[in-house]
PDB file of C-alpha atoms and ligand atoms in Angstrom:
ATOM      1  CA  LEU C  23     -21.825 -27.808   3.629  1.00  0.00           C
ATOM      2  CA  GLU C  24     -23.941 -26.826   6.639  1.00  0.00           C
ATOM      3  CA  GLU C  25     -22.312 -25.045   9.470  1.00  0.00           C
ATOM      4  CA  ASN C  26     -22.587 -28.082  11.816  1.00  0.00           C
ATOM      5  CA  GLU C  27     -20.635 -30.157   9.208  1.00  0.00           C
ATOM      6  CA  LEU C  28     -17.582 -27.957   9.195  1.00  0.00           C
ATOM      7  CA  LYS C  29     -15.756 -29.584  12.071  1.00  0.00           C
ATOM      8  CA  LYS C  30     -15.942 -33.095  10.710  1.00  0.00           C
ATOM      9  CA  PHE C  31     -15.027 -31.861   7.231  1.00  0.00           C
ATOM     10  CA  PHE C  32     -11.865 -30.239   8.472  1.00  0.00           C
ATOM     11  CA  ILE C  33     -10.811 -33.384  10.437  1.00  0.00           C
ATOM     12  CA  ARG C  34     -11.270 -35.304   7.071  1.00  0.00           C
ATOM     13  CA  MET C  35      -9.222 -32.581   5.284  1.00  0.00           C
ATOM     14  CA  ARG C  36      -6.249 -33.043   7.682  1.00  0.00           C
ATOM     15  CA  THR C  37      -5.832 -36.604   6.486  1.00  0.00           C
ATOM     16  CA  GLY C  38      -4.657 -35.292   3.043  1.00  0.00           C
ATOM     17  CA  GLU C  39      -7.681 -36.871   1.319  1.00  0.00           C
ATOM     18  CA  ILE C  40      -8.538 -33.401   0.032  1.00  0.00           C
ATOM     19  CA  ALA C  41      -5.627 -31.089  -1.220  1.00  0.00           C
ATOM     20  CA  GLY C  42      -7.526 -27.767  -0.668  1.00  0.00           C
ATOM     21  CA  VAL C  43     -10.829 -26.003  -0.844  1.00  0.00           C
ATOM     22  CA  ASN C  44     -12.252 -22.701  -1.777  1.00  0.00           C
ATOM     23  CA  VAL C  45     -14.474 -20.921   0.804  1.00  0.00           C
ATOM     24  CA  THR C  46     -17.228 -18.536   0.000  1.00  0.00           C
ATOM     25  CA  ILE C  47     -19.832 -16.513   1.658  1.00  0.00           C
ATOM     26  CA  PRO C  48     -21.129 -17.043   4.441  1.00  0.00           C
ATOM     27  CA  TYR C  49     -18.063 -18.985   5.701  1.00  0.00           C
ATOM     28  CA  LYS C  50     -15.118 -16.800   4.918  1.00  0.00           C
ATOM     29  CA  GLN C  51     -14.691 -15.840   8.688  1.00  0.00           C
ATOM     30  CA  LYS C  52     -16.468 -18.793  10.237  1.00  0.00           C
ATOM     31  CA  VAL C  53     -13.817 -21.324   9.055  1.00  0.00           C
ATOM     32  CA  ILE C  54     -10.939 -19.479  10.823  1.00  0.00           C
ATOM     33  CA  PRO C  55     -11.243 -21.271  14.216  1.00  0.00           C
ATOM     34  CA  PHE C  56     -10.828 -24.660  12.484  1.00  0.00           C
ATOM     35  CA  LEU C  57      -7.486 -23.707  10.872  1.00  0.00           C
ATOM     36  CA  ASP C  58      -3.916 -24.204  12.088  1.00  0.00           C
ATOM     37  CA  LYS C  59      -2.547 -20.993  10.591  1.00  0.00           C
ATOM     38  CA  LEU C  60      -3.482 -18.098   8.389  1.00  0.00           C
ATOM     39  CA  ASN C  61      -0.769 -16.558   6.065  1.00  0.00           C
ATOM     40  CA  PRO C  62       0.016 -12.875   6.926  1.00  0.00           C
ATOM     41  CA  HIS C  63      -2.201 -11.535   4.180  1.00  0.00           C
ATOM     42  CA  ALA C  64      -5.272 -13.553   5.138  1.00  0.00           C
ATOM     43  CA  GLU C  65      -4.640 -12.496   8.714  1.00  0.00           C
ATOM     44  CA  ALA C  66      -4.767  -8.795   7.664  1.00  0.00           C
ATOM     45  CA  CYS C  67      -7.897  -9.419   5.653  1.00  0.00           C
ATOM     46  CA  GLY C  68      -9.495 -11.274   8.648  1.00  0.00           C
ATOM     47  CA  ALA C  69     -11.076 -13.725   6.103  1.00  0.00           C
ATOM     48  CA  VAL C  70     -10.117 -16.804   4.216  1.00  0.00           C
ATOM     49  CA  ASN C  71     -11.275 -17.903   0.700  1.00  0.00           C
ATOM     50  CA  THR C  72      -8.756 -20.754   0.181  1.00  0.00           C
ATOM     51  CA  ILE C  73      -7.541 -23.511   2.481  1.00  0.00           C
ATOM     52  CA  ILE C  74      -4.577 -25.727   1.615  1.00  0.00           C
ATOM     53  CA  VAL C  75      -3.333 -28.770   3.450  1.00  0.00           C
ATOM     54  CA  GLU C  76       0.404 -28.557   4.107  1.00  0.00           C
ATOM     55  CA  LYS C  77       2.001 -31.536   6.036  1.00  0.00           C
ATOM     56  CA  GLY C  78      -1.273 -32.183   7.618  1.00  0.00           C
ATOM     57  CA  LYS C  79      -1.822 -28.574   8.644  1.00  0.00           C
ATOM     58  CA  LEU C  80      -4.694 -26.417   7.403  1.00  0.00           C
ATOM     59  CA  ILE C  81      -3.415 -23.082   6.162  1.00  0.00           C
ATOM     60  CA  GLY C  82      -5.796 -20.194   5.327  1.00  0.00           C
ATOM     61  CA  ASP C  83      -5.215 -17.811   2.475  1.00  0.00           C
ATOM     62  CA  ASN C  84      -7.201 -15.091   0.828  1.00  0.00           C
ATOM     63  CA  THR C  85      -6.845 -14.714  -2.943  1.00  0.00           C
ATOM     64  CA  ASP C  86      -9.485 -12.002  -3.428  1.00  0.00           C
ATOM     65  CA  GLY C  87      -7.230  -9.080  -3.089  1.00  0.00           C
ATOM     66  CA  ARG C  88      -4.408 -10.548  -5.238  1.00  0.00           C
ATOM     67  CA  GLY C  89      -7.028 -11.524  -7.946  1.00  0.00           C
ATOM     68  CA  PHE C  90      -8.295  -7.753  -7.756  1.00  0.00           C
ATOM     69  CA  ILE C  91      -4.774  -6.296  -8.092  1.00  0.00           C
ATOM     70  CA  ASN C  92      -3.925  -8.778 -10.998  1.00  0.00           C
ATOM     71  CA  ALA C  93      -7.077  -7.994 -12.814  1.00  0.00           C
ATOM     72  CA  LEU C  94      -6.893  -4.250 -12.312  1.00  0.00           C
ATOM     73  CA  THR C  95      -3.173  -4.039 -13.392  1.00  0.00           C
ATOM     74  CA  GLU C  96      -3.840  -6.305 -16.405  1.00  0.00           C
ATOM     75  CA  GLU C  97      -6.840  -4.336 -17.580  1.00  0.00           C
ATOM     76  CA  THR C  98      -5.674  -0.732 -16.845  1.00  0.00           C
ATOM     77  CA  ALA C  99      -1.850  -0.924 -16.517  1.00  0.00           C
ATOM     78  CA  ILE C 100      -2.336   1.275 -13.457  1.00  0.00           C
ATOM     79  CA  VAL C 101       0.791   1.844 -11.132  1.00  0.00           C
ATOM     80  CA  LEU C 102      -0.493   2.034  -7.603  1.00  0.00           C
ATOM     81  CA  MET C 103       2.656   3.202  -5.711  1.00  0.00           C
ATOM     82  CA  ASN C 104       2.133   6.560  -4.119  1.00  0.00           C
ATOM     83  CA  THR C 105      -1.411   7.028  -5.411  1.00  0.00           C
ATOM     84  CA  LYS C 106      -4.583   8.256  -3.858  1.00  0.00           C
ATOM     85  CA  VAL C 107      -7.271   5.712  -3.952  1.00  0.00           C
ATOM     86  CA  VAL C 108     -10.926   5.646  -2.764  1.00  0.00           C
ATOM     87  CA  VAL C 109     -12.905   2.513  -1.926  1.00  0.00           C
ATOM     88  CA  ILE C 110     -16.671   2.333  -1.446  1.00  0.00           C
ATOM     89  CA  GLY C 111     -17.748  -0.330   1.164  1.00  0.00           C
ATOM     90  CA  ALA C 112     -16.203  -1.706   4.342  1.00  0.00           C
ATOM     91  CA  GLY C 113     -17.424  -5.404   4.198  1.00  0.00           C
ATOM     92  CA  GLY C 114     -15.563  -8.624   3.472  1.00  0.00           C
ATOM     93  CA  ALA C 115     -14.703  -7.737  -0.115  1.00  0.00           C
ATOM     94  CA  SER C 116     -13.442  -4.271   0.834  1.00  0.00           C
ATOM     95  CA  ARG C 117     -11.176  -5.768   3.455  1.00  0.00           C
ATOM     96  CA  ALA C 118      -9.399  -7.913   0.836  1.00  0.00           C
ATOM     97  CA  VAL C 119      -9.262  -5.185  -1.716  1.00  0.00           C
ATOM     98  CA  CYS C 120      -8.186  -2.415   0.711  1.00  0.00           C
ATOM     99  CA  THR C 121      -5.426  -4.691   2.243  1.00  0.00           C
ATOM    100  CA  SER C 122      -4.049  -5.466  -1.181  1.00  0.00           C
ATOM    101  CA  LEU C 123      -4.072  -1.794  -2.116  1.00  0.00           C
ATOM    102  CA  CYS C 124      -2.115  -0.942   0.956  1.00  0.00           C
ATOM    103  CA  GLU C 125       0.357  -3.785   0.225  1.00  0.00           C
ATOM    104  CA  GLN C 126       0.918  -2.095  -3.165  1.00  0.00           C
ATOM    105  CA  GLY C 127       2.135   1.090  -1.615  1.00  0.00           C
ATOM    106  CA  VAL C 128      -0.669   3.531  -2.056  1.00  0.00           C
ATOM    107  CA  ASN C 129      -0.129   6.934  -0.490  1.00  0.00           C
ATOM    108  CA  SER C 130      -3.696   7.702   0.673  1.00  0.00           C
ATOM    109  CA  LEU C 131      -6.846   5.512   1.030  1.00  0.00           C
ATOM    110  CA  THR C 132     -10.355   6.889   1.659  1.00  0.00           C
ATOM    111  CA  ILE C 133     -12.988   4.354   2.702  1.00  0.00           C
ATOM    112  CA  ILE C 134     -16.638   5.517   1.984  1.00  0.00           C
ATOM    113  CA  ASN C 135     -19.334   3.433   3.670  1.00  0.00           C
ATOM    114  CA  ARG C 136     -22.998   3.653   4.481  1.00  0.00           C
ATOM    115  CA  SER C 137     -22.111   2.986   8.122  1.00  0.00           C
ATOM    116  CA  LEU C 138     -19.324   5.436   8.949  1.00  0.00           C
ATOM    117  CA  ASP C 139     -18.488   3.560  12.192  1.00  0.00           C
ATOM    118  CA  LYS C 140     -17.639   0.450  10.253  1.00  0.00           C
ATOM    119  CA  ALA C 141     -15.399   2.413   7.816  1.00  0.00           C
ATOM    120  CA  LYS C 142     -13.562   4.093  10.808  1.00  0.00           C
ATOM    121  CA  GLU C 143     -13.077   0.828  12.670  1.00  0.00           C
ATOM    122  CA  PHE C 144     -11.532  -0.769   9.538  1.00  0.00           C
ATOM    123  CA  ALA C 145      -9.421   2.256   8.704  1.00  0.00           C
ATOM    124  CA  ASN C 146      -7.997   2.210  12.344  1.00  0.00           C
ATOM    125  CA  LYS C 147      -7.178  -1.484  11.948  1.00  0.00           C
ATOM    126  CA  LEU C 148      -5.441  -0.802   8.589  1.00  0.00           C
ATOM    127  CA  LYS C 149      -3.445   2.124  10.076  1.00  0.00           C
ATOM    128  CA  GLN C 150      -1.932  -0.273  12.627  1.00  0.00           C
ATOM    129  CA  LEU C 151      -0.645  -2.435   9.805  1.00  0.00           C
ATOM    130  CA  PHE C 152       0.250   0.377   7.450  1.00  0.00           C
ATOM    131  CA  PRO C 153       1.265   3.402   9.574  1.00  0.00           C
ATOM    132  CA  GLN C 154       2.782   5.279   6.637  1.00  0.00           C
ATOM    133  CA  ILE C 155      -0.495   5.466   4.688  1.00  0.00           C
ATOM    134  CA  ASP C 156      -3.000   8.317   5.091  1.00  0.00           C
ATOM    135  CA  PHE C 157      -6.517   6.879   5.809  1.00  0.00           C
ATOM    136  CA  GLN C 158      -9.753   8.973   5.528  1.00  0.00           C
ATOM    137  CA  THR C 159     -13.271   7.876   5.988  1.00  0.00           C
ATOM    138  CA  GLN C 160     -16.461   9.314   4.681  1.00  0.00           C
ATOM    139  CA  PRO C 161     -20.259   8.371   4.846  1.00  0.00           C
ATOM    140  CA  LEU C 162     -21.788   7.183   1.654  1.00  0.00           C
ATOM    141  CA  LYS C 163     -24.519   9.765   1.872  1.00  0.00           C
ATOM    142  CA  ASN C 164     -21.922  12.562   1.238  1.00  0.00           C
ATOM    143  CA  LEU C 165     -20.735  10.901  -2.027  1.00  0.00           C
ATOM    144  CA  ALA C 166     -22.312  13.694  -4.161  1.00  0.00           C
ATOM    145  CA  ILE C 167     -20.240  16.311  -2.314  1.00  0.00           C
ATOM    146  CA  SER C 168     -16.950  14.370  -2.384  1.00  0.00           C
ATOM    147  CA  ASN C 169     -13.715  15.839  -3.330  1.00  0.00           C
ATOM    148  CA  PHE C 170     -11.957  13.597  -5.818  1.00  0.00           C
ATOM    149  CA  ILE C 171      -9.039  15.829  -6.597  1.00  0.00           C
ATOM    150  CA  ASN C 172      -5.860  13.726  -7.358  1.00  0.00           C
ATOM    151  CA  THR C 173      -7.750  10.525  -6.979  1.00  0.00           C
ATOM    152  CA  THR C 174      -6.110   7.923  -9.254  1.00  0.00           C
ATOM    153  CA  LEU C 175      -8.615   4.983  -8.568  1.00  0.00           C
ATOM    154  CA  LEU C 176     -12.059   4.518  -7.298  1.00  0.00           C
ATOM    155  CA  VAL C 177     -13.257   1.030  -6.410  1.00  0.00           C
ATOM    156  CA  ASN C 178     -16.767  -0.190  -5.569  1.00  0.00           C
ATOM    157  CA  THR C 179     -16.716  -3.160  -3.261  1.00  0.00           C
ATOM    158  CA  THR C 180     -20.431  -3.203  -2.304  1.00  0.00           C
ATOM    159  CA  SER C 181     -23.323  -4.673  -4.186  1.00  0.00           C
ATOM    160  CA  LEU C 182     -24.495  -1.205  -5.254  1.00  0.00           C
ATOM    161  CA  GLY C 183     -25.587  -1.648  -8.825  1.00  0.00           C
ATOM    162  CA  MET C 184     -26.512  -5.274  -8.444  1.00  0.00           C
ATOM    163  CA  THR C 185     -28.783  -6.105  -5.467  1.00  0.00           C
ATOM    164  CA  TYR C 186     -29.494  -2.481  -4.735  1.00  0.00           C
ATOM    165  CA  ASP C 187     -29.296   0.825  -6.669  1.00  0.00           C
ATOM    166  CA  TRP C 188     -26.930   3.824  -6.646  1.00  0.00           C
ATOM    167  CA  GLU C 189     -28.807   6.853  -5.570  1.00  0.00           C
ATOM    168  CA  ASP C 190     -26.943   9.079  -8.013  1.00  0.00           C
ATOM    169  CA  LEU C 191     -23.890   8.363 -10.102  1.00  0.00           C
ATOM    170  CA  GLY C 192     -23.158  12.001 -10.746  1.00  0.00           C
ATOM    171  CA  PHE C 193     -20.047  11.844  -8.480  1.00  0.00           C
ATOM    172  CA  ILE C 194     -18.219  10.078 -11.319  1.00  0.00           C
ATOM    173  CA  GLU C 195     -18.115  13.375 -13.226  1.00  0.00           C
ATOM    174  CA  LYS C 196     -16.015  14.905 -10.597  1.00  0.00           C
ATOM    175  CA  LEU C 197     -13.162  12.410 -11.199  1.00  0.00           C
ATOM    176  CA  ASN C 198     -10.081  13.542 -13.153  1.00  0.00           C
ATOM    177  CA  LYS C 199     -10.043  12.305 -16.686  1.00  0.00           C
ATOM    178  CA  GLU C 200      -7.019  10.078 -15.936  1.00  0.00           C
ATOM    179  CA  ALA C 201      -8.902   8.451 -13.034  1.00  0.00           C
ATOM    180  CA  ILE C 202      -9.567   4.650 -13.202  1.00  0.00           C
ATOM    181  CA  VAL C 203     -12.918   3.168 -12.025  1.00  0.00           C
ATOM    182  CA  SER C 204     -13.197  -0.412 -10.877  1.00  0.00           C
ATOM    183  CA  ASP C 205     -16.259  -2.430  -9.777  1.00  0.00           C
ATOM    184  CA  ILE C 206     -16.260  -5.807  -8.183  1.00  0.00           C
ATOM    185  CA  ILE C 207     -19.690  -6.618  -9.411  1.00  0.00           C
ATOM    186  CA  SER C 208     -19.525  -9.216 -12.117  1.00  0.00           C
ATOM    187  CA  ARG C 209     -23.258  -9.321 -12.938  1.00  0.00           C
ATOM    188  CA  PRO C 210     -24.171  -7.406 -14.971  1.00  0.00           C
ATOM    189  CA  ALA C 211     -20.907  -7.499 -16.756  1.00  0.00           C
ATOM    190  CA  LYS C 212     -21.289  -3.831 -17.461  1.00  0.00           C
ATOM    191  CA  SER C 213     -22.379  -2.546 -14.108  1.00  0.00           C
ATOM    192  CA  PRO C 214     -24.062   0.909 -13.803  1.00  0.00           C
ATOM    193  CA  LEU C 215     -20.878   2.340 -12.354  1.00  0.00           C
ATOM    194  CA  ILE C 216     -18.707   0.963 -15.225  1.00  0.00           C
ATOM    195  CA  LYS C 217     -21.245   2.274 -17.754  1.00  0.00           C
ATOM    196  CA  LYS C 218     -21.149   5.759 -16.345  1.00  0.00           C
ATOM    197  CA  ALA C 219     -17.410   5.799 -16.073  1.00  0.00           C
ATOM    198  CA  GLU C 220     -17.051   4.703 -19.741  1.00  0.00           C
ATOM    199  CA  GLU C 221     -19.476   7.442 -20.774  1.00  0.00           C
ATOM    200  CA  GLN C 222     -17.150   9.932 -19.003  1.00  0.00           C
ATOM    201  CA  GLY C 223     -14.225   8.490 -21.084  1.00  0.00           C
ATOM    202  CA  LEU C 224     -12.576   6.959 -18.071  1.00  0.00           C
ATOM    203  CA  LYS C 225     -10.517   3.689 -17.998  1.00  0.00           C
ATOM    204  CA  VAL C 226     -12.348   0.949 -16.284  1.00  0.00           C
ATOM    205  CA  ASN C 227     -11.707  -2.483 -14.535  1.00  0.00           C
ATOM    206  CA  HIS C 228     -14.636  -4.940 -14.840  1.00  0.00           C
ATOM    207  CA  GLY C 229     -15.647  -7.168 -11.927  1.00  0.00           C
ATOM    208  CA  TYR C 230     -15.584 -10.345 -13.928  1.00  0.00           C
ATOM    209  CA  ASN C 231     -11.857  -9.931 -14.411  1.00  0.00           C
ATOM    210  CA  MET C 232     -11.398  -9.997 -10.635  1.00  0.00           C
ATOM    211  CA  LEU C 233     -13.528 -13.207 -10.561  1.00  0.00           C
ATOM    212  CA  LEU C 234     -11.337 -14.684 -13.213  1.00  0.00           C
ATOM    213  CA  HIS C 235      -7.978 -13.729 -11.720  1.00  0.00           C
ATOM    214  CA  GLN C 236      -8.995 -14.999  -8.357  1.00  0.00           C
ATOM    215  CA  ALA C 237      -9.959 -18.275 -10.054  1.00  0.00           C
ATOM    216  CA  TYR C 238      -6.620 -18.552 -11.791  1.00  0.00           C
ATOM    217  CA  ILE C 239      -4.775 -18.227  -8.544  1.00  0.00           C
ATOM    218  CA  GLY C 240      -7.057 -20.676  -6.809  1.00  0.00           C
ATOM    219  CA  PHE C 241      -6.729 -23.243  -9.500  1.00  0.00           C
ATOM    220  CA  GLU C 242      -2.923 -22.958  -9.294  1.00  0.00           C
ATOM    221  CA  LEU C 243      -2.831 -23.122  -5.534  1.00  0.00           C
ATOM    222  CA  LEU C 244      -5.042 -26.225  -5.458  1.00  0.00           C
ATOM    223  CA  THR C 245      -3.688 -28.162  -8.447  1.00  0.00           C
ATOM    224  CA  HIS C 246       0.093 -26.928  -8.589  1.00  0.00           C
ATOM    225  CA  GLU C 247      -0.597 -26.609 -12.293  1.00  0.00           C
ATOM    226  CA  LYS C 248      -0.854 -23.649 -14.612  1.00  0.00           C
ATOM    227  CA  ALA C 249      -4.525 -22.505 -14.945  1.00  0.00           C
ATOM    228  CA  PRO C 250      -5.964 -22.869 -18.399  1.00  0.00           C
ATOM    229  CA  ARG C 251      -6.683 -19.208 -18.518  1.00  0.00           C
ATOM    230  CA  ALA C 252      -8.109 -19.057 -22.054  1.00  0.00           C
ATOM    231  CA  ILE C 253     -10.635 -21.776 -21.370  1.00  0.00           C
ATOM    232  CA  MET C 254     -11.623 -20.325 -18.065  1.00  0.00           C
ATOM    233  CA  LYS C 255     -12.036 -16.785 -19.574  1.00  0.00           C
ATOM    234  CA  GLN C 256     -14.048 -18.018 -22.354  1.00  0.00           C
ATOM    235  CA  ALA C 257     -16.402 -19.979 -19.987  1.00  0.00           C
ATOM    236  CA  VAL C 258     -16.974 -16.859 -17.771  1.00  0.00           C
ATOM    237  CA  LEU C 259     -17.525 -14.484 -20.600  1.00  0.00           C
ATOM    238  CA  LYS C 260     -19.930 -16.868 -22.177  1.00  0.00           C
ATOM    239  CA  ALA C 261     -21.806 -17.304 -18.888  1.00  0.00           C
ATOM    240  CA  LEU C 262     -22.055 -13.573 -18.498  1.00  0.00           C
ATOM    241  CA  GLY C 263     -23.088 -13.055 -22.146  1.00  0.00           C
ATOM    242  CA  VAL C 264     -20.063 -10.782 -22.888  1.00  0.00           C
TER     243      VAL C 264
HETATM  244  P1  ATR V 323     -19.186  -8.595   1.230  1.00  0.00           P
HETATM  245  O1  ATR V 323     -18.522  -9.660   1.959  1.00  0.00           O
HETATM  246  O2  ATR V 323     -19.781  -9.013  -0.075  1.00  0.00           O
HETATM  247  O3  ATR V 323     -18.354  -7.383   1.168  1.00  0.00           O
HETATM  248  P2  ATR V 323     -20.627  -7.504   3.458  1.00  0.00           P
HETATM  249  O4  ATR V 323     -19.521  -7.858   4.398  1.00  0.00           O
HETATM  250  O5  ATR V 323     -22.081  -7.790   3.991  1.00  0.00           O
HETATM  251  O6  ATR V 323     -20.463  -8.228   2.126  1.00  0.00           O
HETATM  252  O7  ATR V 323     -20.467  -5.915   3.121  1.00  0.00           O
HETATM  253  C1  ATR V 323     -21.503  -5.235   2.405  1.00  0.00           C
HETATM  254  C2  ATR V 323     -20.993  -3.827   2.120  1.00  0.00           C
HETATM  255  O8  ATR V 323     -22.051  -3.298   1.216  1.00  0.00           O
HETATM  256  C3  ATR V 323     -20.956  -2.925   3.329  1.00  0.00           C
HETATM  257  O9  ATR V 323     -20.007  -1.956   3.040  1.00  0.00           O
HETATM  258  C4  ATR V 323     -22.303  -2.382   3.400  1.00  0.00           C
HETATM  259  O10 ATR V 323     -22.454  -1.154   4.073  1.00  0.00           O
HETATM  260  P3  ATR V 323     -22.708  -1.157   5.673  1.00  0.00           P
HETATM  261  O11 ATR V 323     -21.405  -1.459   6.292  1.00  0.00           O
HETATM  262  O12 ATR V 323     -23.250   0.118   6.041  1.00  0.00           O
HETATM  263  O13 ATR V 323     -23.687  -2.281   5.987  1.00  0.00           O
HETATM  264  C5  ATR V 323     -22.569  -2.163   1.973  1.00  0.00           C
HETATM  265  N1  ATR V 323     -23.992  -2.109   1.758  1.00  0.00           N
HETATM  266  C6  ATR V 323     -24.927  -3.128   1.991  1.00  0.00           C
HETATM  267  N2  ATR V 323     -26.224  -2.804   1.622  1.00  0.00           N
HETATM  268  C7  ATR V 323     -26.092  -1.505   1.162  1.00  0.00           C
HETATM  269  C8  ATR V 323     -27.165  -0.553   0.644  1.00  0.00           C
HETATM  270  N3  ATR V 323     -28.375  -0.784   0.513  1.00  0.00           N
HETATM  271  N4  ATR V 323     -26.525   0.733   0.314  1.00  0.00           N
HETATM  272  C9  ATR V 323     -25.340   0.931   0.408  1.00  0.00           C
HETATM  273  N5  ATR V 323     -24.324   0.112   0.921  1.00  0.00           N
HETATM  274  C10 ATR V 323     -24.781  -1.138   1.165  1.00  0.00           C
END
């Protein structure tokens, strides 16, 4: 759809002809003015990736963060309550991931970003929603001198390792040996960050699992039927050459 077609599309959607849609880049924020309501989680994320019609009303949801948490817990069995987590990136994907991590009751969240201002602005917004959590921010250029003491989880939410390269992955060596490393990049299936973490003997969470879990949730929301997980997984792994 082109941007100037959105208005017409949503009028059609209200008639019930279409049960729901998935929204992707670059429309995750642009669709919001056309909707009747966001659920509280999508509201906190400030972005929508799923729209459902309920009694003629358009309701915005965001399944990225839930997909991330489900994938992470399935692959690593992590318990997030009261942990210290570090997230790289402060864009749309980071918003969904960080909001969900906060909802899981982490104790401390450090947001590392190329533009420090953006990280600070986002951390301030999260602090209003989750006053009990300790938020820190750090510029990406200081990654090499980071202190990762007691960090349970490190997540990359940027395209570092896909459309642009990490300057130096040496910071991974500073993580505790129990730390878990997660990358939302699904292509390549073994991202540079994941490779480095595995070389260090750390537990990892692959990006394609987030993609899959997000798709399971989307399928079930739109069809009200159980997602054919095995078939979907096989198709994604095959497409990625895993
Ligand atoms: P998405 O919705 O996929 O998260 P986005 O909202 O454009 O995309 O966010 C991209 C993220 O990747 C941001 O954290 C961005 O950093 P800035 O806020 O400083 O722009 C980060 N990013 C983009 N290009 C980058 C690069 N070359 N090096 C490091 N970080 C980069």
